């Protein structure tokens, strides 16, 4: 319908359940757009994203931690699971969530 030339397969749902049935597969892109809980699934995302794959990640972050401390925490987290952030493709404050707390969007290239 959208005139996609290459084959695109979309998996929707709780990643832990989806991966049980498709764990043999690695993914080019992972969208993690639930800012209050996405961090709980970074372990799974780090296992199934391809090298040079992109994770679109959202999280609520205190203003005092953005961007330096927040990015360092993400780097450490991925290294804990044997992956590295190759490049930050983009980072942005999406919206204010509460006083001094922002919803952050970040696009990460994973090696």
Coordinates of C-alpha atoms in Angstrom, one line a residue:
X1 CA 0.0 0.0 0.0
X2 CA 2.9 2.4 0.8
X3 CA 4.9 1.3 -2.3
X4 CA 7.7 -0.2 -0.1
X5 CA 10.2 -1.7 -2.5
X6 CA 12.1 -3.7 0.1
X7 CA 10.4 -6.2 2.3
X8 CA 9.5 -4.7 5.6
X9 CA 8.2 -6.8 8.5
X10 CA 6.7 -5.0 11.5
X11 CA 6.5 -6.7 14.9
X12 CA 4.2 -5.1 17.4
X13 CA 3.8 -5.9 21.1
X14 CA 5.8 -6.6 24.2
X15 CA 9.3 -7.2 23.0
X16 CA 9.9 -10.0 25.5
X17 CA 7.0 -11.9 24.0
X18 CA 7.8 -11.1 20.4
X19 CA 11.4 -12.1 20.8
X20 CA 10.4 -15.5 22.2
X21 CA 9.0 -16.4 18.8
X22 CA 11.6 -14.5 16.7
X23 CA 14.8 -14.6 18.7
X24 CA 16.8 -16.0 15.7
X25 CA 16.3 -12.7 14.0
X26 CA 18.2 -9.4 14.4
X27 CA 16.5 -6.1 13.7
X28 CA 17.6 -3.0 11.7
X29 CA 15.5 -0.6 13.8
X30 CA 13.8 -0.8 17.2
X31 CA 11.4 1.9 18.3
X32 CA 11.1 2.2 22.1
X33 CA 8.6 5.0 22.5
X34 CA 7.2 4.3 26.0
X35 CA 9.2 6.9 28.0
X36 CA 8.2 5.6 31.4
X37 CA 9.2 2.0 30.9
X38 CA 11.5 1.8 27.8
X39 CA 14.7 1.5 30.0
X40 CA 13.3 -1.9 31.3
X41 CA 13.7 -3.3 27.8
X42 CA 17.2 -2.0 26.9
X43 CA 18.7 -5.4 27.7
X44 CA 16.5 -7.1 25.1
X45 CA 16.9 -4.4 22.5
X46 CA 20.7 -4.6 22.9
X47 CA 20.6 -8.3 22.1
X48 CA 18.5 -8.1 19.0
X49 CA 19.5 -5.0 17.2
X50 CA 21.9 -5.6 14.3
X51 CA 25.4 -4.0 14.2
X52 CA 24.9 -0.6 12.8
X53 CA 21.2 -0.8 13.7
X54 CA 19.2 2.1 15.1
X55 CA 17.3 2.3 18.4
X56 CA 14.8 5.1 18.6
X57 CA 14.6 5.6 22.4
X58 CA 12.4 7.8 24.6
X59 CA 12.8 8.4 28.3
X60 CA 11.8 10.9 31.0
X61 CA 15.0 12.7 32.2
X62 CA 15.6 15.3 34.9
X63 CA 16.8 18.5 33.3
X64 CA 20.0 18.4 35.4
X65 CA 21.0 15.1 33.9
X66 CA 20.4 16.0 30.2
X67 CA 22.4 15.5 28.1
X68 CA 25.7 14.6 29.8
X69 CA 24.8 12.2 32.6
X70 CA 21.9 10.7 30.6
X71 CA 24.1 9.8 27.6
X72 CA 26.9 8.4 29.9
X73 CA 24.3 6.2 31.6
X74 CA 23.1 4.9 28.2
X75 CA 26.7 4.2 27.1
X76 CA 27.4 2.3 30.3
X77 CA 24.2 0.3 29.9
X78 CA 25.0 -0.8 26.4
X79 CA 28.6 -1.7 27.3
X80 CA 27.3 -3.8 30.2
X81 CA 25.5 -6.0 27.5
X82 CA 28.6 -6.1 25.2
X83 CA 27.4 -3.4 22.8
X84 CA 28.6 0.1 22.1
X85 CA 26.9 3.3 20.9
X86 CA 28.5 4.0 17.6
X87 CA 27.0 7.4 17.2
X88 CA 24.2 9.6 18.5
X89 CA 22.2 10.3 15.4
X90 CA 20.0 12.9 17.1
X91 CA 18.8 13.9 20.5
X92 CA 16.0 16.2 21.4
X93 CA 13.8 17.4 24.2
X94 CA 10.3 16.3 23.1
X95 CA 8.2 17.9 25.7
X96 CA 8.1 19.0 29.3
X97 CA 6.7 16.2 31.5
X98 CA 6.8 17.8 34.9
X99 CA 8.8 20.7 36.4
X100 CA 12.4 20.2 35.4
X101 CA 11.7 16.8 33.9
X102 CA 11.7 16.3 30.1
X103 CA 10.7 13.6 27.7
X104 CA 13.8 13.0 25.7
X105 CA 14.0 11.4 22.3
X106 CA 17.3 9.9 21.1
X107 CA 18.3 8.0 18.0
X108 CA 21.3 5.7 18.6
X109 CA 23.4 3.8 16.1
X110 CA 24.5 0.6 17.8
X111 CA 27.7 -1.2 17.0

